[in-house]
Amino acid sequence: RKEVEQDPGPFNVPEGATVAFNCTYSNSASQSFFWYRQDCRKEPKLLMSVYSSGNEDGRFTAQLNRASQYISLLIRDSKLSDSATYLCVVKPPGGYNKLIFGAGTRLAVHP
Amino acid sequence: DVKVTQSSRYLVKRTGEKVFLECVQDMDHENMFWYRQDPGLGLRLIYFSYDVKMKEKGDIPEGYSVSREKKERFSLILESASTNQTSMYLCASRGTGGQQPQHFGDGTRLSIL
């Protein structure tokens, strides 16, 4: 089983739609969680951290469910500019500070 | 803002050459990473370093080595380049602490002919 699993998509949605991505992680003791966004042929960039109580940043809402070991990202009122690949990222326990990246979920927003 | 700078955006080398990819970060981060990214395979960790002169193998270290002589600089070395090392290479740095995010450079698109 992969340490971080995501549905690869693509998710094809019209502008204005609400779309949700889920991600599961295998290590129940994982400590920190993030969503990254990667545009085509560009580097990944931090979209938002994910906190235990859930958090929101504008049209984006992230949730963490530790009991079920999954993280979600909700995008409301999708824009064409939201088209990208969204990477789920987890920091497992242990002494090294490396993060584990999911393979990503591709989102395509169309007019 | 954190700045991670990779020495080249595009690089073309020949099979058998020794190739150096350089990465510099300006945030005094302890941790630095080298990844490669190929279509359909996601990010794969090659090597990482958590301190000067310290290095740890990632998931796919074969055919690569690294050097970290100074805290701000992390170099990836392809000892004898092969065509299957044609890829996008991404460097990243991260501070120490649970909720610290990771910051990436722009990437180097390396072609081995």
GROMACS .gro file of C-alpha atoms in nm:
model
  224
    1ARG     CA    1   0.000   0.000   0.000
    2LYS     CA    2   0.132   0.345  -0.091
    3GLU     CA    3   0.199   0.584   0.196
    4VAL     CA    4  -0.019   0.853   0.038
    5GLU     CA    5  -0.290   0.770  -0.215
    6GLN     CA    6  -0.494   0.999  -0.434
    7ASP     CA    7  -0.742   0.953  -0.714
    8PRO     CA    8  -0.542   1.060  -1.023
    9GLY     CA    9  -0.849   1.203  -1.199
   10PRO     CA   10  -0.882   1.394  -1.419
   11PHE     CA   11  -1.174   1.577  -1.272
   12ASN     CA   12  -1.340   1.776  -1.549
   13VAL     CA   13  -1.575   2.039  -1.408
   14PRO     CA   14  -1.745   2.353  -1.541
   15GLU     CA   15  -1.662   2.697  -1.409
   16GLY     CA   16  -1.852   2.770  -1.089
   17ALA     CA   17  -1.871   2.407  -0.981
   18THR     CA   18  -1.773   2.275  -0.640
   19VAL     CA   19  -1.520   1.992  -0.648
   20ALA     CA   20  -1.370   1.780  -0.372
   21PHE     CA   21  -1.057   1.568  -0.362
   22ASN     CA   22  -0.974   1.305  -0.105
   23CYS     CA   23  -0.642   1.160  -0.005
   24THR     CA   24  -0.566   0.870   0.230
   25TYR     CA   25  -0.244   0.810   0.423
   26SER     CA   26  -0.118   0.485   0.571
   27ASN     CA   27   0.072   0.592   0.883
   28SER     CA   28  -0.171   0.679   1.160
   29ALA     CA   29   0.101   0.864   1.351
   30SER     CA   30   0.160   1.115   1.069
   31GLN     CA   31   0.201   1.461   1.204
   32SER     CA   32   0.158   1.733   0.944
   33PHE     CA   33  -0.048   1.765   0.630
   34PHE     CA   34  -0.048   1.995   0.330
   35TRP     CA   35  -0.203   2.051  -0.009
   36TYR     CA   36   0.025   2.161  -0.293
   37ARG     CA   37  -0.068   2.280  -0.637
   38GLN     CA   38   0.139   2.205  -0.947
   39ASP     CA   39   0.077   2.371  -1.282
   40CYS     CA   40   0.186   2.200  -1.601
   41ARG     CA   41   0.568   2.196  -1.634
   42LYS     CA   42   0.611   2.403  -1.318
   43GLU     CA   43   0.728   2.327  -0.966
   44PRO     CA   44   0.483   2.233  -0.686
   45LYS     CA   45   0.375   2.526  -0.470
   46LEU     CA   46   0.216   2.522  -0.127
   47LEU     CA   47  -0.158   2.578  -0.147
   48MET     CA   48  -0.240   2.539   0.220
   49SER     CA   49  -0.152   2.353   0.537
   50VAL     CA   50  -0.419   2.127   0.685
   51TYR     CA   51  -0.502   2.166   1.052
   52SER     CA   52  -0.685   1.923   1.278
   53SER     CA   53  -0.987   2.150   1.316
   54GLY     CA   54  -1.009   2.211   0.942
   55ASN     CA   55  -0.923   2.540   0.777
   56GLU     CA   56  -1.038   2.765   0.500
   57ASP     CA   57  -0.859   3.001   0.265
   58GLY     CA   58  -1.100   3.186   0.042
   59ARG     CA   59  -1.267   2.932  -0.188
   60PHE     CA   60  -1.053   2.647  -0.056
   61THR     CA   61  -1.135   2.434   0.249
   62ALA     CA   62  -0.913   2.160   0.387
   63GLN     CA   63  -1.026   1.893   0.632
   64LEU     CA   64  -0.839   1.626   0.825
   65ASN     CA   65  -0.999   1.307   0.954
   66ARG     CA   66  -0.742   1.131   1.171
   67ALA     CA   67  -0.972   0.842   1.263
   68SER     CA   68  -1.017   0.746   0.899
   69GLN     CA   69  -0.673   0.871   0.792
   70TYR     CA   70  -0.786   1.094   0.513
   71ILE     CA   71  -0.751   1.454   0.408
   72SER     CA   72  -0.984   1.642   0.180
   73LEU     CA   73  -0.970   1.957  -0.027
   74LEU     CA   74  -1.287   2.137  -0.132
   75ILE     CA   75  -1.281   2.402  -0.402
   76ARG     CA   76  -1.591   2.618  -0.434
   77ASP     CA   77  -1.687   2.832  -0.733
   78SER     CA   78  -1.415   2.681  -0.955
   79LYS     CA   79  -1.223   2.915  -1.185
   80LEU     CA   80  -1.044   2.833  -1.508
   81SER     CA   81  -0.722   2.925  -1.328
   82ASP     CA   82  -0.779   2.643  -1.076
   83SER     CA   83  -0.687   2.392  -1.348
   84ALA     CA   84  -0.378   2.216  -1.214
   85THR     CA   85  -0.264   1.902  -1.036
   86TYR     CA   86  -0.325   1.898  -0.661
   87LEU     CA   87  -0.078   1.705  -0.448
   88CYS     CA   88  -0.161   1.568  -0.106
   89VAL     CA   89   0.142   1.581   0.126
   90VAL     CA   90   0.202   1.413   0.462
   91LYS     CA   91   0.484   1.426   0.714
   92PRO     CA   92   0.524   1.080   0.869
   93PRO     CA   93   0.666   1.034   1.219
   94GLY     CA   94   1.036   0.992   1.260
   95GLY     CA   95   1.350   1.191   1.294
   96TYR     CA   96   1.393   1.302   0.936
   97ASN     CA   97   1.209   1.602   0.806
   98LYS     CA   98   1.106   1.463   0.472
   99LEU     CA   99   0.753   1.487   0.337
  100ILE     CA  100   0.566   1.221   0.145
  101PHE     CA  101   0.396   1.343  -0.172
  102GLY     CA  102   0.096   1.180  -0.332
  103ALA     CA  103   0.098   1.135  -0.707
  104GLY     CA  104  -0.158   1.411  -0.750
  105THR     CA  105  -0.514   1.464  -0.871
  106ARG     CA  106  -0.558   1.650  -1.197
  107LEU     CA  107  -0.832   1.912  -1.219
  108ALA     CA  108  -0.951   2.063  -1.546
  109VAL     CA  109  -1.202   2.348  -1.522
  110HIS     CA  110  -1.378   2.430  -1.848
  111PRO     CA  111  -1.592   2.728  -1.954
  112ASP     CA  112   0.986   3.482   0.073
  113VAL     CA  113   1.188   3.163   0.053
  114LYS     CA  114   1.400   3.139  -0.258
  115VAL     CA  115   1.530   2.809  -0.391
  116THR     CA  116   1.743   2.856  -0.698
  117GLN     CA  117   1.848   2.583  -0.937
  118SER     CA  118   2.144   2.655  -1.161
  119SER     CA  119   1.984   2.566  -1.495
  120ARG     CA  120   1.629   2.548  -1.631
  121TYR     CA  121   1.728   2.332  -1.928
  122LEU     CA  122   2.034   2.113  -1.973
  123VAL     CA  123   2.140   1.877  -2.251
  124LYS     CA  124   2.421   1.630  -2.188
  125ARG     CA  125   2.561   1.317  -2.350
  126THR     CA  126   2.557   0.958  -2.229
  127GLY     CA  127   2.850   0.886  -2.001
  128GLU     CA  128   2.912   1.248  -1.899
  129LYS     CA  129   2.936   1.350  -1.534
  130VAL     CA  130   2.657   1.599  -1.469
  131PHE     CA  131   2.625   1.846  -1.182
  132LEU     CA  132   2.297   2.005  -1.080
  133GLU     CA  133   2.327   2.284  -0.827
  134CYS     CA  134   2.071   2.417  -0.582
  135VAL     CA  135   2.093   2.711  -0.343
  136GLN     CA  136   1.843   2.823  -0.079
  137ASP     CA  137   1.843   3.151   0.109
  138MET     CA  138   1.640   3.067   0.422
  139ASP     CA  139   1.900   2.889   0.632
  140HIS     CA  140   1.699   2.565   0.608
  141GLU     CA  141   1.854   2.254   0.756
  142ASN     CA  142   1.684   2.013   0.516
  143MET     CA  143   1.733   1.994   0.142
  144PHE     CA  144   1.599   1.744  -0.110
  145TRP     CA  145   1.643   1.628  -0.468
  146TYR     CA  146   1.352   1.476  -0.659
  147ARG     CA  147   1.289   1.368  -1.010
  148GLN     CA  148   0.949   1.385  -1.171
  149ASP     CA  149   0.840   1.183  -1.471
  150PRO     CA  150   0.496   1.171  -1.637
  151GLY     CA  151   0.263   0.935  -1.453
  152LEU     CA  152   0.515   0.864  -1.174
  153GLY     CA  153   0.484   1.170  -0.954
  154LEU     CA  154   0.768   1.304  -0.741
  155ARG     CA  155   1.035   1.050  -0.648
  156LEU     CA  156   1.291   1.132  -0.382
  157ILE     CA  157   1.652   1.071  -0.488
  158TYR     CA  158   1.853   1.198  -0.189
  159PHE     CA  159   1.808   1.435   0.098
  160SER     CA  160   2.027   1.608   0.352
  161TYR     CA  161   1.939   1.721   0.703
  162ASP     CA  162   2.265   1.899   0.780
  163VAL     CA  163   2.596   2.001   0.628
  164LYS     CA  164   2.791   1.695   0.508
  165MET     CA  165   2.499   1.469   0.603
  166LYS     CA  166   2.303   1.280   0.339
  167GLU     CA  167   2.044   1.008   0.325
  168LYS     CA  168   1.926   0.794   0.035
  169GLY     CA  169   1.574   0.846  -0.087
  170ASP     CA  170   1.369   0.602  -0.289
  171ILE     CA  171   1.576   0.598  -0.610
  172PRO     CA  172   1.942   0.682  -0.532
  173GLU     CA  173   2.102   0.448  -0.787
  174GLY     CA  174   2.316   0.632  -1.039
  175TYR     CA  175   2.323   0.953  -0.833
  176SER     CA  176   2.531   1.106  -0.557
  177VAL     CA  177   2.503   1.432  -0.365
  178SER     CA  178   2.720   1.685  -0.191
  179ARG     CA  179   2.641   1.932   0.084
  180GLU     CA  180   2.953   2.123   0.181
  181LYS     CA  181   2.766   2.439   0.283
  182LYS     CA  182   2.426   2.474   0.444
  183GLU     CA  183   2.275   2.675   0.160
  184ARG     CA  184   2.395   2.453  -0.125
  185PHE     CA  185   2.297   2.099  -0.222
  186SER     CA  186   2.440   1.944  -0.538
  187LEU     CA  187   2.313   1.642  -0.729
  188ILE     CA  188   2.568   1.448  -0.933
  189LEU     CA  189   2.500   1.202  -1.210
  190GLU     CA  190   2.821   1.000  -1.210
  191SER     CA  191   2.782   0.865  -1.564
  192ALA     CA  192   2.468   0.997  -1.728
  193SER     CA  193   2.235   0.755  -1.901
  194THR     CA  194   1.931   0.813  -2.121
  195ASN     CA  195   1.696   0.685  -1.850
  196GLN     CA  196   1.802   0.980  -1.636
  197THR     CA  197   1.631   1.221  -1.875
  198SER     CA  198   1.378   1.387  -1.648
  199MET     CA  199   1.267   1.698  -1.461
  200TYR     CA  200   1.479   1.744  -1.149
  201LEU     CA  201   1.343   1.945  -0.858
  202CYS     CA  202   1.533   2.071  -0.557
  203ALA     CA  203   1.353   2.166  -0.236
  204SER     CA  204   1.433   2.295   0.110
  205ARG     CA  205   1.247   2.283   0.439
  206GLY     CA  206   1.299   2.414   0.789
  207THR     CA  207   1.278   2.190   1.093
  208GLY     CA  208   0.946   2.180   1.272
  209GLY     CA  209   0.617   2.002   1.226
  210GLN     CA  210   0.416   2.246   1.020
  211GLN     CA  211   0.702   2.378   0.808
  212PRO     CA  212   0.616   2.350   0.437
  213GLN     CA  213   0.863   2.255   0.170
  214HIS     CA  214   0.974   2.504  -0.095
  215PHE     CA  215   1.077   2.404  -0.445
  216GLY     CA  216   1.309   2.547  -0.706
  217ASP     CA  217   1.190   2.604  -1.063
  218GLY     CA  218   1.324   2.269  -1.175
  219THR     CA  219   1.587   2.159  -1.426
  220ARG     CA  220   1.472   1.978  -1.735
  221LEU     CA  221   1.763   1.747  -1.815
  222SER     CA  222   1.796   1.562  -2.143
  223ILE     CA  223   2.059   1.292  -2.187
  224LEU     CA  224   2.133   1.212  -2.551
   0.00000   0.00000   0.00000
